[in-house]
């Protein structure tokens, strides 16, 4: 019998359909990143609220048969959900298989009952968990003959805790501050016990006709400590009035203390939630560019990259700059770009195709370049440099392109002074958004019909384009200026630098894939 059961568990363990089904259920119930999770949560919240609405409607309305059927349907869904959670909580088959293999390894006799007890113990841990009990209390009221159980329908509201991330985060605040809140709760109990006891001793002997028993004293103490003060029970003795004054002051201090604890925790949690949302958005990006450091240069760079439909993430360590970047609607995350673990977490080595280091400190940029290159040998790295002496170090670290802002500024100024008309013409082509002409690059990729063909086979004049040069990727990115009338053979990954109208550039790219040259 034992062998048959173990054989059955092994066959289940090897079943691909069983594994897929269980993984699907687990993701649907627990994985917030699963694409169907939000639809499931919305459906369950709707069932909970609608069944509560039926309860309220039936208080002073006749029972409608279709509503009874609907409630049975909802309860059936709740029951299936509870069974599914019980199923995925622990894996019985793995418990049996593990115990069986351990007994074979140590040469002992296998006992099926021992594995069964262990598996049931794991299941009972879930059955007796608070959320499982809430689920069961939400299911029980479906038995309509027991009308007094209908109040347990309100426990279905607690089920919403499962399906709403905001409420989950709010409840986690209380878990994190459990010690402080328990201490506060103990203080509240002591204050209420003290006030109610003093009140009952001095006015419960007939002095106060509204104070008939100790429960009335406790009720008065709770109402007074929370500063509600209905006025239905008021002290009549000096001792009672003194207890009231002490209780009011203690209540105000307690409320202030509890408010500060919860508010501080919520502010911290909100920041974590915002960070988690950005991380989720980043994980959804297939390919994107990271810019490290937010400054004036970053803003203009982002504007140009967005024109090229690039997906961008800015990494900044200063909170003020993070808020400023976000105010422009740019996806921004606070973090240390020199931390390789952080870079790996946000996708370097997976989805990031380019990383641009624009920090003001050269040492920081060097650390970013080293970390990025260590995580991904193929990633394109662009970095800013302030001191010319650091350029060689950045190249050795793995930077593909180095921007020396001081040199560029000096070069631009000198070119403008020497050739102002030509400079403004080129500047207009490169930077004016309303001009139809542009300088662009065309990468020769696999499948293009110009590969292994002489560059003279392409008649750029037919497309109203002018070829500026070619970047030979196979020869250390050598730039060949105006290679027309040369014997240059185009190779895969070469890049053509051309100037002309946007539509002409599109036509040329299309013909490279469809037309034989």
PDB file of N, CA and C in Angstrom, residues 318-369:
ATOM      1  N   UNK A 318      19.927  62.195  -4.490  1.00  0.00           N
ATOM      2  CA  UNK A 318      19.435  63.310  -3.686  1.00  0.00           C
ATOM      3  C   UNK A 318      17.925  63.456  -3.854  1.00  0.00           C
ATOM      4  N   UNK A 319      17.220  63.474  -2.725  1.00  0.00           N
ATOM      5  CA  UNK A 319      15.757  63.501  -2.746  1.00  0.00           C
ATOM      6  C   UNK A 319      15.225  64.741  -3.470  1.00  0.00           C
ATOM      7  N   UNK A 320      15.855  65.881  -3.277  1.00  0.00           N
ATOM      8  CA  UNK A 320      15.385  67.118  -3.905  1.00  0.00           C
ATOM      9  C   UNK A 320      15.426  67.017  -5.432  1.00  0.00           C
ATOM     10  N   UNK A 321      16.513  66.445  -5.954  1.00  0.00           N
ATOM     11  CA  UNK A 321      16.643  66.294  -7.403  1.00  0.00           C
ATOM     12  C   UNK A 321      15.686  65.238  -7.938  1.00  0.00           C
ATOM     13  N   UNK A 322      15.428  64.201  -7.128  1.00  0.00           N
ATOM     14  CA  UNK A 322      14.459  63.177  -7.528  1.00  0.00           C
ATOM     15  C   UNK A 322      13.083  63.793  -7.720  1.00  0.00           C
ATOM     16  N   UNK A 323      12.672  64.616  -6.761  1.00  0.00           N
ATOM     17  CA  UNK A 323      11.361  65.273  -6.846  1.00  0.00           C
ATOM     18  C   UNK A 323      11.296  66.221  -8.041  1.00  0.00           C
ATOM     19  N   UNK A 324      12.409  66.903  -8.315  1.00  0.00           N
ATOM     20  CA  UNK A 324      12.440  67.832  -9.442  1.00  0.00           C
ATOM     21  C   UNK A 324      12.300  67.077 -10.761  1.00  0.00           C
ATOM     22  N   UNK A 325      13.000  65.945 -10.886  1.00  0.00           N
ATOM     23  CA  UNK A 325      12.912  65.142 -12.111  1.00  0.00           C
ATOM     24  C   UNK A 325      11.505  64.590 -12.293  1.00  0.00           C
ATOM     25  N   UNK A 326      10.899  64.134 -11.200  1.00  0.00           N
ATOM     26  CA  UNK A 326       9.545  63.589 -11.279  1.00  0.00           C
ATOM     27  C   UNK A 326       8.530  64.662 -11.651  1.00  0.00           C
ATOM     28  N   UNK A 327       8.800  65.915 -11.259  1.00  0.00           N
ATOM     29  CA  UNK A 327       7.870  67.004 -11.586  1.00  0.00           C
ATOM     30  C   UNK A 327       7.774  67.235 -13.087  1.00  0.00           C
ATOM     31  N   UNK A 328       8.785  66.798 -13.837  1.00  0.00           N
ATOM     32  CA  UNK A 328       8.756  66.907 -15.295  1.00  0.00           C
ATOM     33  C   UNK A 328       8.188  65.647 -15.945  1.00  0.00           C
ATOM     34  N   UNK A 329       7.688  64.729 -15.123  1.00  0.00           N
ATOM     35  CA  UNK A 329       7.077  63.515 -15.652  1.00  0.00           C
ATOM     36  C   UNK A 329       8.073  62.467 -16.120  1.00  0.00           C
ATOM     37  N   UNK A 330       9.313  62.534 -15.610  1.00  0.00           N
ATOM     38  CA  UNK A 330      10.347  61.578 -16.002  1.00  0.00           C
ATOM     39  C   UNK A 330      10.389  60.442 -14.986  1.00  0.00           C
ATOM     40  N   UNK A 331      10.480  59.204 -15.476  1.00  0.00           N
ATOM     41  CA  UNK A 331      10.575  58.038 -14.595  1.00  0.00           C
ATOM     42  C   UNK A 331      11.897  58.116 -13.836  1.00  0.00           C
ATOM     43  N   UNK A 332      11.814  58.301 -12.522  1.00  0.00           N
ATOM     44  CA  UNK A 332      12.997  58.538 -11.699  1.00  0.00           C
ATOM     45  C   UNK A 332      12.969  57.642 -10.474  1.00  0.00           C
ATOM     46  N   UNK A 333      14.149  57.144 -10.105  1.00  0.00           N
ATOM     47  CA  UNK A 333      14.266  56.297  -8.927  1.00  0.00           C
ATOM     48  C   UNK A 333      15.416  56.809  -8.064  1.00  0.00           C
ATOM     49  N   UNK A 334      15.183  56.836  -6.776  1.00  0.00           N
ATOM     50  CA  UNK A 334      16.248  57.240  -5.863  1.00  0.00           C
ATOM     51  C   UNK A 334      17.115  56.026  -5.549  1.00  0.00           C
ATOM     52  N   UNK A 335      18.415  56.212  -5.711  1.00  0.00           N
ATOM     53  CA  UNK A 335      19.322  55.103  -5.437  1.00  0.00           C
ATOM     54  C   UNK A 335      20.762  55.494  -5.726  1.00  0.00           C
ATOM     55  N   UNK A 336      21.665  54.615  -5.328  1.00  0.00           N
ATOM     56  CA  UNK A 336      23.097  54.826  -5.526  1.00  0.00           C
ATOM     57  C   UNK A 336      23.547  54.058  -6.755  1.00  0.00           C
ATOM     58  N   UNK A 337      23.865  54.785  -7.834  1.00  0.00           N
ATOM     59  CA  UNK A 337      24.242  54.128  -9.090  1.00  0.00           C
ATOM     60  C   UNK A 337      25.600  53.457  -9.018  1.00  0.00           C
ATOM     61  N   UNK A 338      26.396  53.731  -7.981  1.00  0.00           N
ATOM     62  CA  UNK A 338      27.692  53.064  -7.828  1.00  0.00           C
ATOM     63  C   UNK A 338      27.557  51.703  -7.175  1.00  0.00           C
ATOM     64  N   UNK A 339      26.368  51.383  -6.686  1.00  0.00           N
ATOM     65  CA  UNK A 339      26.108  50.099  -6.034  1.00  0.00           C
ATOM     66  C   UNK A 339      25.723  49.070  -7.095  1.00  0.00           C
ATOM     67  N   UNK A 340      26.570  48.073  -7.308  1.00  0.00           N
ATOM     68  CA  UNK A 340      26.305  47.073  -8.354  1.00  0.00           C
ATOM     69  C   UNK A 340      25.050  46.256  -8.067  1.00  0.00           C
ATOM     70  N   UNK A 341      24.768  46.004  -6.798  1.00  0.00           N
ATOM     71  CA  UNK A 341      23.544  45.261  -6.450  1.00  0.00           C
ATOM     72  C   UNK A 341      22.309  46.054  -6.870  1.00  0.00           C
ATOM     73  N   UNK A 342      22.359  47.362  -6.669  1.00  0.00           N
ATOM     74  CA  UNK A 342      21.241  48.216  -7.085  1.00  0.00           C
ATOM     75  C   UNK A 342      21.100  48.220  -8.601  1.00  0.00           C
ATOM     76  N   UNK A 343      22.229  48.324  -9.321  1.00  0.00           N
ATOM     77  CA  UNK A 343      22.187  48.306 -10.784  1.00  0.00           C
ATOM     78  C   UNK A 343      21.617  46.995 -11.305  1.00  0.00           C
ATOM     79  N   UNK A 344      22.020  45.894 -10.680  1.00  0.00           N
ATOM     80  CA  UNK A 344      21.494  44.587 -11.089  1.00  0.00           C
ATOM     81  C   UNK A 344      19.991  44.506 -10.836  1.00  0.00           C
ATOM     82  N   UNK A 345      19.562  45.068  -9.727  1.00  0.00           N
ATOM     83  CA  UNK A 345      18.142  45.021  -9.356  1.00  0.00           C
ATOM     84  C   UNK A 345      17.265  45.756 -10.359  1.00  0.00           C
ATOM     85  N   UNK A 346      17.770  46.873 -10.911  1.00  0.00           N
ATOM     86  CA  UNK A 346      16.949  47.676 -11.827  1.00  0.00           C
ATOM     87  C   UNK A 346      17.093  47.244 -13.279  1.00  0.00           C
ATOM     88  N   UNK A 347      17.886  46.193 -13.532  1.00  0.00           N
ATOM     89  CA  UNK A 347      17.882  45.625 -14.884  1.00  0.00           C
ATOM     90  C   UNK A 347      19.171  45.683 -15.663  1.00  0.00           C
ATOM     91  N   UNK A 348      20.258  46.220 -15.083  1.00  0.00           N
ATOM     92  CA  UNK A 348      21.541  46.223 -15.798  1.00  0.00           C
ATOM     93  C   UNK A 348      22.015  44.774 -15.943  1.00  0.00           C
ATOM     94  N   UNK A 349      22.299  44.383 -17.149  1.00  0.00           N
ATOM     95  CA  UNK A 349      22.627  42.996 -17.437  1.00  0.00           C
ATOM     96  C   UNK A 349      21.470  42.237 -18.035  1.00  0.00           C
ATOM     97  N   UNK A 350      20.279  42.874 -18.059  1.00  0.00           N
ATOM     98  CA  UNK A 350      19.083  42.232 -18.618  1.00  0.00           C
ATOM     99  C   UNK A 350      18.414  43.120 -19.668  1.00  0.00           C
ATOM    100  N   UNK A 351      17.777  44.194 -19.197  1.00  0.00           N
ATOM    101  CA  UNK A 351      16.953  45.018 -20.093  1.00  0.00           C
ATOM    102  C   UNK A 351      17.566  46.367 -20.455  1.00  0.00           C
ATOM    103  N   UNK A 352      18.670  46.721 -19.842  1.00  0.00           N
ATOM    104  CA  UNK A 352      19.268  48.030 -20.084  1.00  0.00           C
ATOM    105  C   UNK A 352      20.228  47.939 -21.265  1.00  0.00           C
ATOM    106  N   UNK A 353      20.021  48.779 -22.282  1.00  0.00           N
ATOM    107  CA  UNK A 353      20.919  48.762 -23.446  1.00  0.00           C
ATOM    108  C   UNK A 353      21.992  49.849 -23.365  1.00  0.00           C
ATOM    109  N   UNK A 354      21.704  50.941 -22.637  1.00  0.00           N
ATOM    110  CA  UNK A 354      22.666  52.044 -22.524  1.00  0.00           C
ATOM    111  C   UNK A 354      22.604  52.624 -21.119  1.00  0.00           C
ATOM    112  N   UNK A 355      23.766  52.965 -20.582  1.00  0.00           N
ATOM    113  CA  UNK A 355      23.825  53.664 -19.301  1.00  0.00           C
ATOM    114  C   UNK A 355      24.690  54.903 -19.487  1.00  0.00           C
ATOM    115  N   UNK A 356      24.186  56.047 -19.035  1.00  0.00           N
ATOM    116  CA  UNK A 356      24.864  57.333 -19.208  1.00  0.00           C
ATOM    117  C   UNK A 356      25.157  57.897 -17.821  1.00  0.00           C
ATOM    118  N   UNK A 357      26.442  58.075 -17.510  1.00  0.00           N
ATOM    119  CA  UNK A 357      26.853  58.597 -16.203  1.00  0.00           C
ATOM    120  C   UNK A 357      27.109  60.090 -16.316  1.00  0.00           C
ATOM    121  N   UNK A 358      26.286  60.895 -15.653  1.00  0.00           N
ATOM    122  CA  UNK A 358      26.390  62.354 -15.728  1.00  0.00           C
ATOM    123  C   UNK A 358      26.621  62.975 -14.358  1.00  0.00           C
ATOM    124  N   UNK A 359      27.262  62.239 -13.459  1.00  0.00           N
ATOM    125  CA  UNK A 359      27.548  62.781 -12.135  1.00  0.00           C
ATOM    126  C   UNK A 359      28.635  63.848 -12.234  1.00  0.00           C
ATOM    127  N   UNK A 360      28.630  64.784 -11.293  1.00  0.00           N
ATOM    128  CA  UNK A 360      29.597  65.876 -11.319  1.00  0.00           C
ATOM    129  C   UNK A 360      30.985  65.431 -10.868  1.00  0.00           C
ATOM    130  N   UNK A 361      31.044  64.330 -10.104  1.00  0.00           N
ATOM    131  CA  UNK A 361      32.311  63.825  -9.604  1.00  0.00           C
ATOM    132  C   UNK A 361      32.843  62.738 -10.535  1.00  0.00           C
ATOM    133  N   UNK A 362      34.074  62.880 -11.026  1.00  0.00           N
ATOM    134  CA  UNK A 362      34.648  61.893 -11.938  1.00  0.00           C
ATOM    135  C   UNK A 362      34.819  60.527 -11.277  1.00  0.00           C
ATOM    136  N   UNK A 363      35.130  60.516  -9.986  1.00  0.00           N
ATOM    137  CA  UNK A 363      35.294  59.246  -9.280  1.00  0.00           C
ATOM    138  C   UNK A 363      33.978  58.472  -9.231  1.00  0.00           C
ATOM    139  N   UNK A 364      32.879  59.202  -9.061  1.00  0.00           N
ATOM    140  CA  UNK A 364      31.564  58.560  -9.065  1.00  0.00           C
ATOM    141  C   UNK A 364      31.245  57.978 -10.428  1.00  0.00           C
ATOM    142  N   UNK A 365      31.521  58.735 -11.479  1.00  0.00           N
ATOM    143  CA  UNK A 365      31.303  58.231 -12.842  1.00  0.00           C
ATOM    144  C   UNK A 365      32.152  57.001 -13.118  1.00  0.00           C
ATOM    145  N   UNK A 366      33.387  57.003 -12.626  1.00  0.00           N
ATOM    146  CA  UNK A 366      34.278  55.857 -12.817  1.00  0.00           C
ATOM    147  C   UNK A 366      33.701  54.615 -12.135  1.00  0.00           C
ATOM    148  N   UNK A 367      33.161  54.776 -10.933  1.00  0.00           N
ATOM    149  CA  UNK A 367      32.555  53.643 -10.213  1.00  0.00           C
ATOM    150  C   UNK A 367      31.345  53.111 -10.964  1.00  0.00           C
ATOM    151  N   UNK A 368      30.553  54.015 -11.539  1.00  0.00           N
ATOM    152  CA  UNK A 368      29.376  53.590 -12.305  1.00  0.00           C
ATOM    153  C   UNK A 368      29.794  52.792 -13.534  1.00  0.00           C
ATOM    154  N   UNK A 369      30.822  53.289 -14.237  1.00  0.00           N
ATOM    155  CA  UNK A 369      31.300  52.603 -15.437  1.00  0.00           C
ATOM    156  C   UNK A 369      31.815  51.209 -15.089  1.00  0.00           C
TER     157      UNK A 369
END
